[in-house]
Coordinates of C-alpha atoms in Angstrom, one line a residue:
M1 CA 27.4 -36.7 3.4
T2 CA 27.1 -33.3 1.9
N3 CA 23.5 -32.1 1.5
L4 CA 22.9 -30.5 -1.9
S5 CA 20.6 -27.6 -2.4
I6 CA 19.4 -27.0 -5.9
K7 CA 19.4 -23.6 -7.8
T8 CA 17.9 -24.4 -11.1
D9 CA 18.4 -21.0 -12.8
S10 CA 22.1 -21.1 -12.5
A11 CA 22.9 -24.7 -12.0
L12 CA 24.8 -24.2 -8.7
Y13 CA 25.1 -26.4 -5.7
Y14 CA 26.3 -25.5 -2.3
D15 CA 27.7 -27.4 0.7
K16 CA 26.5 -27.1 4.3
L17 CA 28.5 -23.9 4.8
G18 CA 26.9 -22.3 1.7
K19 CA 30.1 -22.3 -0.3
R20 CA 29.5 -22.3 -4.0
K21 CA 31.0 -25.5 -5.5
M22 CA 30.0 -25.3 -9.2
N23 CA 29.1 -22.5 -11.6
Y24 CA 26.4 -22.5 -14.2
H25 CA 28.5 -24.0 -16.9
I26 CA 28.6 -27.4 -15.1
L27 CA 25.5 -29.4 -15.7
L28 CA 24.7 -32.8 -14.3
A29 CA 23.5 -35.4 -16.9
I30 CA 20.0 -35.7 -15.3
F31 CA 18.3 -38.7 -16.8
F32 CA 14.5 -38.4 -16.8
L33 CA 11.6 -40.7 -15.7
F34 CA 8.6 -39.4 -17.5
C35 CA 5.2 -38.5 -16.0
S36 CA 2.5 -36.1 -17.1
T37 CA 1.7 -32.6 -16.0
Y38 CA -1.1 -30.7 -17.6
A39 CA -2.9 -27.7 -16.3
A40 CA -1.6 -27.8 -12.7
T41 CA 0.6 -24.9 -11.7
T42 CA 2.1 -26.8 -8.8
P43 CA 2.9 -30.5 -9.5
V44 CA 1.7 -33.1 -7.1
C45 CA 4.5 -35.7 -6.9
P46 CA 3.7 -39.5 -6.9
D47 CA 4.8 -41.7 -4.1
G48 CA 8.6 -41.9 -3.8
F49 CA 9.2 -38.5 -5.5
K50 CA 10.2 -35.2 -3.9
L51 CA 9.0 -31.8 -5.1
V52 CA 12.0 -29.5 -5.8
N53 CA 11.6 -25.8 -6.4
R54 CA 7.8 -26.2 -6.6
K55 CA 8.3 -27.3 -10.2
K56 CA 10.0 -30.7 -10.5
C57 CA 9.4 -34.1 -9.0
L58 CA 12.7 -36.0 -8.6
K59 CA 13.4 -39.5 -7.6
S60 CA 16.7 -41.3 -7.3
F61 CA 17.0 -44.8 -8.7
P62 CA 19.6 -47.3 -7.4
D63 CA 19.5 -49.3 -10.6
Y64 CA 22.9 -49.5 -12.2
K65 CA 23.3 -48.6 -15.9
L66 CA 25.9 -47.9 -18.5
H67 CA 26.5 -44.2 -18.9
D68 CA 25.4 -44.3 -22.5
E69 CA 22.3 -46.4 -21.6
A70 CA 21.3 -44.0 -18.9
E71 CA 21.9 -41.0 -21.2
G72 CA 20.2 -42.8 -24.0
D73 CA 16.9 -43.1 -22.0
N74 CA 16.9 -39.4 -22.1
R75 CA 20.0 -37.3 -22.6
A76 CA 18.3 -34.1 -21.3
V77 CA 21.0 -32.1 -19.5
S78 CA 18.9 -29.8 -17.4
D79 CA 18.5 -29.0 -13.7
L80 CA 20.8 -30.2 -11.0
A81 CA 19.1 -32.8 -8.9
N82 CA 19.6 -33.9 -5.3
S83 CA 21.6 -37.1 -5.4
R84 CA 20.2 -38.3 -2.1
S85 CA 22.2 -41.3 -0.9
N86 CA 23.8 -42.0 -4.3
P87 CA 27.5 -42.5 -3.7
F88 CA 28.4 -41.5 -7.3
V89 CA 26.6 -39.5 -10.0
W90 CA 27.5 -39.3 -13.7
L91 CA 28.3 -35.7 -14.8
G92 CA 27.6 -34.4 -18.3
V93 CA 31.3 -34.2 -19.1
F94 CA 33.6 -36.1 -21.4
C95 CA 37.5 -35.9 -21.6
F96 CA 39.5 -36.9 -24.6
S97 CA 42.9 -36.9 -22.8
N98 CA 44.6 -36.5 -19.4
V99 CA 44.3 -32.7 -19.3
T100 CA 41.2 -30.7 -18.3
T101 CA 41.5 -28.6 -21.5
S102 CA 40.4 -31.7 -23.4
C103 CA 37.1 -32.0 -21.4
Y104 CA 33.9 -30.9 -23.0
L105 CA 30.3 -30.5 -21.8
D106 CA 27.8 -33.1 -23.1
D107 CA 25.3 -30.4 -24.1
N108 CA 27.7 -29.2 -26.9
S109 CA 28.2 -25.8 -25.2
G110 CA 31.9 -26.2 -25.4
P111 CA 34.9 -26.9 -23.2
L112 CA 34.9 -26.8 -19.4
T113 CA 35.3 -23.4 -17.8
Y114 CA 35.3 -25.0 -14.3
S115 CA 36.4 -28.3 -13.0
N116 CA 36.8 -30.1 -9.7
F117 CA 38.8 -33.2 -10.6
A118 CA 40.6 -35.2 -7.9
T119 CA 44.4 -35.0 -8.0
G120 CA 45.7 -37.0 -11.0
Y121 CA 42.5 -36.8 -13.0
P122 CA 41.2 -36.8 -15.7
K123 CA 42.8 -40.1 -16.8
R124 CA 42.4 -41.8 -20.2
D125 CA 45.0 -44.5 -19.5
A126 CA 44.6 -48.2 -19.1
Q127 CA 41.3 -48.9 -17.3
Y128 CA 40.2 -45.3 -17.1
G129 CA 37.8 -43.8 -19.7
G130 CA 36.5 -40.4 -20.9
C131 CA 33.3 -40.3 -18.9
V132 CA 33.3 -38.3 -15.6
Y133 CA 31.5 -38.9 -12.3
M134 CA 31.3 -37.1 -9.0
T135 CA 31.4 -38.6 -5.5
T136 CA 28.8 -37.5 -3.0
Y137 CA 30.3 -38.8 0.2
G138 CA 33.5 -39.5 2.1
P139 CA 36.8 -37.5 2.0
D140 CA 36.5 -36.9 -1.8
V141 CA 32.9 -35.6 -1.7
G142 CA 32.3 -33.3 -4.7
K143 CA 35.5 -34.4 -6.5
W144 CA 35.4 -35.7 -10.1
F145 CA 36.9 -38.9 -11.4
S146 CA 37.3 -40.7 -14.8
A147 CA 35.7 -44.0 -15.7
P148 CA 34.9 -45.9 -18.8
C149 CA 31.5 -45.0 -20.2
E150 CA 30.7 -48.8 -20.0
Y151 CA 31.2 -48.8 -16.2
T152 CA 28.0 -50.0 -14.6
G153 CA 28.6 -49.2 -10.9
L154 CA 27.0 -45.7 -10.9
E155 CA 23.5 -44.6 -10.1
Y156 CA 21.6 -42.0 -12.0
V157 CA 18.7 -39.7 -11.5
Y158 CA 15.5 -39.3 -13.4
K159 CA 13.1 -36.3 -13.4
A160 CA 9.4 -37.2 -12.9
C161 CA 6.7 -35.9 -15.3
T162 CA 5.8 -38.0 -18.2
H163 CA 6.3 -36.3 -21.5
N164 CA 7.5 -33.1 -19.8
Y165 CA 10.9 -31.9 -20.9
G166 CA 12.5 -28.5 -20.6
G167 CA 9.3 -26.9 -19.4
Y168 CA 7.2 -28.2 -22.3
C169 CA 4.6 -31.0 -22.5
Y170 CA 4.9 -33.4 -25.4
L171 CA 1.7 -35.1 -26.6
P172 CA 2.4 -38.0 -29.0
S173 CA -0.5 -38.5 -31.4
H174 CA -0.7 -42.3 -30.8
E175 CA -1.5 -41.6 -27.2
L176 CA -4.3 -39.1 -27.8
S177 CA -8.0 -39.9 -27.9
I178 CA -8.4 -38.9 -31.5
N179 CA -9.6 -40.7 -34.6
T180 CA -6.6 -39.7 -36.8
P181 CA -3.3 -40.4 -34.9
N182 CA -1.6 -40.4 -38.3
T183 CA -2.6 -37.7 -40.8
T184 CA -1.3 -34.8 -43.0
Y185 CA 0.6 -31.8 -41.7
S186 CA -2.4 -29.4 -41.7
T187 CA -4.8 -31.8 -39.9
A188 CA -2.1 -32.6 -37.4
Q189 CA -1.5 -28.9 -36.7
N190 CA -5.2 -28.3 -36.2
I191 CA -5.4 -31.2 -33.7
C192 CA -2.5 -29.7 -31.8
K193 CA -4.1 -26.2 -31.8
S194 CA -7.2 -27.7 -30.3
M195 CA -5.2 -28.5 -27.3
N196 CA -3.4 -25.1 -27.0
A197 CA -0.3 -26.8 -28.6
R198 CA 1.5 -26.8 -31.9
L199 CA 3.4 -29.4 -33.9
V200 CA 6.7 -30.0 -32.2
S201 CA 9.7 -27.7 -32.8
I202 CA 13.2 -29.1 -31.9
H203 CA 16.1 -27.1 -30.5
S204 CA 18.8 -29.5 -29.4
K205 CA 20.2 -33.1 -29.7
P206 CA 19.0 -33.9 -26.2
E207 CA 15.4 -32.9 -27.2
I208 CA 15.6 -35.3 -30.2
D209 CA 16.7 -38.1 -27.9
Y210 CA 13.7 -37.2 -25.6
I211 CA 11.2 -37.4 -28.5
K212 CA 12.8 -40.6 -29.7
S213 CA 12.2 -42.1 -26.2
L214 CA 8.5 -41.4 -26.5
Y215 CA 8.3 -43.8 -29.5
A216 CA 10.5 -46.6 -28.1
N217 CA 9.0 -50.0 -29.1
S218 CA 6.0 -48.2 -30.7
G219 CA 6.7 -49.5 -34.2
I220 CA 6.2 -45.9 -35.6
Q221 CA 8.8 -45.2 -38.3
Q222 CA 8.6 -41.4 -38.7
I223 CA 6.7 -38.3 -37.4
T224 CA 5.9 -35.0 -39.0
L225 CA 7.6 -31.9 -37.4
G226 CA 6.2 -28.4 -37.0
A227 CA 8.2 -26.8 -39.7
Q228 CA 7.4 -25.4 -43.1
A229 CA 9.5 -24.0 -45.9
F230 CA 9.4 -20.3 -46.6
M231 CA 12.1 -20.6 -49.3
Q232 CA 13.4 -23.6 -51.1
D233 CA 15.3 -25.8 -48.7
T234 CA 14.9 -23.2 -45.9
F235 CA 12.5 -23.8 -43.0
D236 CA 11.0 -22.1 -40.0
W237 CA 9.2 -23.5 -37.0
T238 CA 5.5 -22.7 -37.2
D239 CA 5.2 -22.2 -33.4
G240 CA 7.3 -19.0 -33.8
S241 CA 10.4 -20.3 -32.0
S242 CA 13.8 -19.7 -33.5
F243 CA 15.2 -22.2 -36.0
D244 CA 18.4 -22.4 -34.0
Y245 CA 19.3 -26.1 -34.5
D246 CA 18.9 -28.6 -37.3
N247 CA 19.5 -32.3 -37.7
F248 CA 19.0 -32.8 -41.4
D249 CA 20.1 -36.1 -42.9
P250 CA 23.1 -35.2 -45.0
L251 CA 22.4 -38.0 -47.4
A252 CA 18.6 -37.4 -47.9
T253 CA 17.5 -36.5 -51.4
S254 CA 13.7 -36.0 -51.0
K255 CA 12.2 -32.5 -51.4
G256 CA 9.1 -30.9 -49.9
N257 CA 7.7 -28.0 -47.9
C258 CA 7.4 -30.0 -44.6
L259 CA 9.8 -32.0 -42.5
Q260 CA 9.7 -35.5 -40.9
M261 CA 12.0 -37.1 -38.3
D262 CA 13.2 -40.7 -38.8
L263 CA 12.3 -43.1 -36.0
S264 CA 13.2 -46.3 -37.8
S265 CA 15.5 -49.0 -36.5
R266 CA 18.6 -47.5 -38.1
V267 CA 21.2 -46.8 -35.4
D268 CA 21.5 -43.2 -36.4
N269 CA 17.8 -42.4 -36.4
G270 CA 16.4 -39.1 -35.4
M271 CA 17.6 -37.2 -38.5
W272 CA 15.2 -35.0 -40.6
S273 CA 14.2 -35.0 -44.2
Q274 CA 11.9 -33.0 -46.5
I275 CA 8.5 -34.4 -47.3
N276 CA 5.3 -33.4 -49.2
C277 CA 3.0 -31.8 -46.6
Q278 CA 0.2 -34.2 -47.7
T279 CA 2.3 -37.1 -46.4
V280 CA 0.4 -39.1 -43.8
N281 CA 2.5 -39.5 -40.6
Y282 CA 2.2 -39.7 -36.9
F283 CA 3.0 -36.5 -35.0
V284 CA 3.7 -35.0 -31.6
C285 CA 2.2 -31.8 -30.2
K286 CA 4.2 -29.5 -27.9
R287 CA 3.0 -26.8 -25.5
K288 CA 4.3 -25.0 -22.4
A289 CA 4.0 -27.0 -19.2
G290 CA 1.3 -25.6 -16.9
V291 CA -0.8 -24.1 -19.7
A292 CA -4.5 -24.8 -19.3
V293 CA -6.0 -27.1 -21.9
T294 CA -8.9 -25.2 -23.4
V295 CA -10.7 -25.9 -26.6
E296 CA -9.3 -23.4 -29.1
K297 CA -11.3 -22.5 -32.1
V298 CA -9.1 -23.2 -35.1
E299 CA -9.3 -22.6 -38.8
E300 CA -8.2 -25.1 -41.3
E301 CA -4.4 -24.6 -41.8
K302 CA -3.4 -25.2 -45.4
E303 CA 0.0 -26.0 -46.7
N304 CA 2.2 -23.0 -47.3
G305 CA 3.6 -23.3 -50.8
V306 CA 7.0 -21.9 -51.5
N307 CA 6.8 -18.6 -53.3
P308 CA 7.6 -19.3 -57.0
K309 CA 10.3 -16.6 -57.1
F310 CA 12.3 -18.7 -54.7
K311 CA 12.1 -21.9 -56.7
M312 CA 15.5 -21.3 -58.2
A313 CA 17.0 -19.3 -55.4
A314 CA 20.5 -20.2 -54.6
E315 CA 20.7 -18.1 -51.4
K316 CA 19.6 -19.8 -48.2
R317 CA 19.5 -18.9 -44.6
E318 CA 22.2 -21.2 -43.1
L319 CA 22.8 -22.1 -39.5
P320 CA 26.4 -21.4 -38.4
V321 CA 28.3 -24.6 -39.1
Q322 CA 31.9 -25.4 -38.1
H323 CA 34.0 -26.0 -41.2
L324 CA 37.5 -27.4 -41.1
D325 CA 39.8 -27.5 -44.1
L326 CA 41.8 -30.6 -43.0
S327 CA 44.9 -29.5 -44.8
D328 CA 45.1 -26.4 -42.5
L329 CA 45.5 -28.5 -39.3
C330 CA 47.1 -31.6 -40.6
N331 CA 48.4 -33.9 -37.8
S332 CA 47.7 -31.3 -35.1
T333 CA 44.0 -31.1 -34.2
L334 CA 41.0 -32.7 -32.6
F335 CA 37.9 -31.5 -34.4
I336 CA 34.7 -31.5 -32.3
A337 CA 31.4 -32.3 -34.2
P338 CA 28.9 -31.2 -35.4
G339 CA 30.3 -29.6 -38.5
V340 CA 31.6 -30.2 -42.0
I341 CA 35.1 -31.4 -42.8
T342 CA 36.8 -31.2 -46.2
S343 CA 40.2 -32.4 -47.5
F344 CA 43.2 -30.5 -48.8
G345 CA 41.6 -27.2 -50.1
Y346 CA 38.5 -29.1 -51.4
P347 CA 37.3 -28.9 -54.1
A348 CA 40.6 -27.8 -55.7
A349 CA 41.4 -29.4 -59.0
Q350 CA 44.9 -29.9 -57.9
P351 CA 45.0 -30.6 -54.1
P352 CA 48.3 -30.5 -52.3
M353 CA 50.5 -33.6 -52.2
T354 CA 50.7 -34.6 -48.6
Y355 CA 50.0 -37.4 -46.1
C356 CA 47.8 -36.3 -43.1
T357 CA 46.3 -37.8 -40.0
W358 CA 43.3 -36.2 -38.2
K359 CA 41.2 -36.9 -35.1
V360 CA 37.4 -36.1 -35.1
A361 CA 35.2 -36.5 -32.1
V362 CA 31.7 -35.8 -30.6
V363 CA 31.3 -35.0 -26.9
G364 CA 29.6 -37.1 -24.3
A365 CA 28.3 -40.7 -24.7
Y366 CA 27.1 -40.1 -28.3
R367 CA 28.8 -42.0 -31.1
L368 CA 30.2 -40.4 -34.3
G369 CA 28.7 -40.5 -37.7
I370 CA 30.6 -39.4 -40.8
Y371 CA 28.4 -38.6 -43.8
F372 CA 30.4 -38.2 -47.0
T373 CA 28.4 -36.0 -49.4
D374 CA 31.2 -35.8 -52.0
F375 CA 34.1 -38.3 -52.4
S376 CA 36.8 -38.3 -55.0
V377 CA 40.3 -39.7 -54.0
L378 CA 42.7 -42.2 -55.5
D379 CA 44.3 -43.7 -52.4
P380 CA 41.9 -44.7 -49.6
V381 CA 40.8 -42.5 -46.7
N382 CA 41.4 -44.9 -43.8
I383 CA 39.0 -44.5 -40.9
Y384 CA 39.9 -45.9 -37.5
D385 CA 37.9 -46.0 -34.2
E386 CA 39.5 -44.9 -31.0
K387 CA 40.7 -48.4 -30.3
N388 CA 42.5 -48.3 -33.7
N389 CA 40.2 -50.8 -35.4
L390 CA 39.9 -50.1 -39.1
L391 CA 36.3 -49.1 -39.9
A392 CA 36.5 -48.4 -43.6
S393 CA 38.9 -47.6 -46.4
P394 CA 36.8 -45.9 -49.1
K395 CA 38.6 -44.7 -52.3
Y396 CA 37.9 -43.6 -55.9
E397 CA 34.7 -41.8 -57.0
M398 CA 31.8 -42.8 -54.7
K399 CA 28.2 -41.8 -54.3
P400 CA 27.2 -40.2 -50.9
F401 CA 27.7 -42.7 -48.1
S402 CA 28.2 -42.9 -44.3
V403 CA 30.6 -44.5 -41.8
L404 CA 29.2 -45.0 -38.3
A405 CA 31.7 -45.4 -35.6
P406 CA 31.0 -47.5 -32.5
Y407 CA 32.6 -44.8 -30.2
N408 CA 32.8 -41.0 -30.1
M409 CA 36.2 -40.5 -31.7
V410 CA 37.8 -41.5 -35.0
T411 CA 41.1 -41.0 -36.8
L412 CA 41.3 -40.4 -40.5
T413 CA 44.4 -40.8 -42.7
H414 CA 44.9 -40.0 -46.4
D415 CA 47.8 -39.6 -48.8
S416 CA 46.8 -37.2 -51.6
A417 CA 50.1 -37.5 -53.5
K418 CA 48.4 -38.9 -56.6
D419 CA 45.0 -37.2 -56.4
A420 CA 45.9 -34.1 -58.5
M421 CA 47.8 -36.1 -61.1
L422 CA 44.7 -38.2 -61.9
Q423 CA 42.1 -35.4 -61.4
F424 CA 40.6 -36.5 -58.1
H425 CA 39.4 -33.5 -56.1
G426 CA 39.1 -34.7 -52.5
F427 CA 36.1 -35.1 -50.1
S428 CA 33.5 -33.3 -48.1
A429 CA 31.7 -34.9 -45.1
T430 CA 29.3 -33.8 -42.4
I431 CA 30.1 -35.0 -38.9
L432 CA 27.2 -35.6 -36.5
P433 CA 26.6 -37.3 -33.2
Y434 CA 24.2 -40.2 -33.1

């Protein structure tokens, strides 16, 4: 069996001869087991765990899980881990067809720039699926193969350190020894500051999944996030980090200067919505791992009201969002979420008369949510899952609604021949993983 050595800064692994086998674009889907680290600069690993690179405690678990179950526990795609005696390990890669150009990384960083598939792979035919695993022994060691995401015969790896993800410690308020585990934004922020932390900022979908896992079976429905509005509908993280990712609920209508994250039982939970900063919620604090916990003198933080001159501001700071006019690539494209899709030159008063079929997908073991924010068509938009089951056939004028697919790819079809004649203007929808 090949011994793997870990190089966390570039995500490489090497065989016994020191030959580089994988570049930094290839990330293992490392599924984390949580344990706490606080002020210690060098972790002390619990029994059964091995310290790697003086910073992470790793343990291999022989329990078999579905790919999406294992990734659902914590989808953090982070450091390569030693697979020990595991014969197979899931990779953070998903393929949509039988060619490597259709394979994408689960961290949404884009298509593969390196692959090591065995001859004849990837395969999406018959019993084969889009998820990818690597063998760690035998003549095919290091080679990649395709398997259904529902395949249960693969082991997975967790990273030790409860509530430690990506080099940060997460402190859920309901686990703290405080009198007010649910409170307003300003009080929550001051509690976090007293522990050298700040209310949580979020920078990726895997981080959302990690935070959701902290509240599994807790009964808590939502938490306040560490963001405040500096313009109407425009937010910054108050810990000073870049607002480089968002997961706003496209169908939310509430307004306010603070944000909360949904933790309810809805299958697509984890989305954000605006709230009044006086709303009483649970919360989670976040600080750099290894930072000493000292009592910090804090001043009462008050809600930052939006400057009145921005109340009617139309200009907003927007994150780059993929946008696809479906009429441009009718019958010829696979659109990768997240992003916004629109029909036939939307919102043209007289859209083109044509019949089109499109495929839309999200990478990895996530499922696909379509959130229609404007909808106006005469004949239905038929939405099928990847097994060609009809999910919905909405038509006419409709208020905002969503269609949640059970898999990570859908097909949409629509005939706009009569739309212009009867003054229907098409549709716009946000596509998100859930």
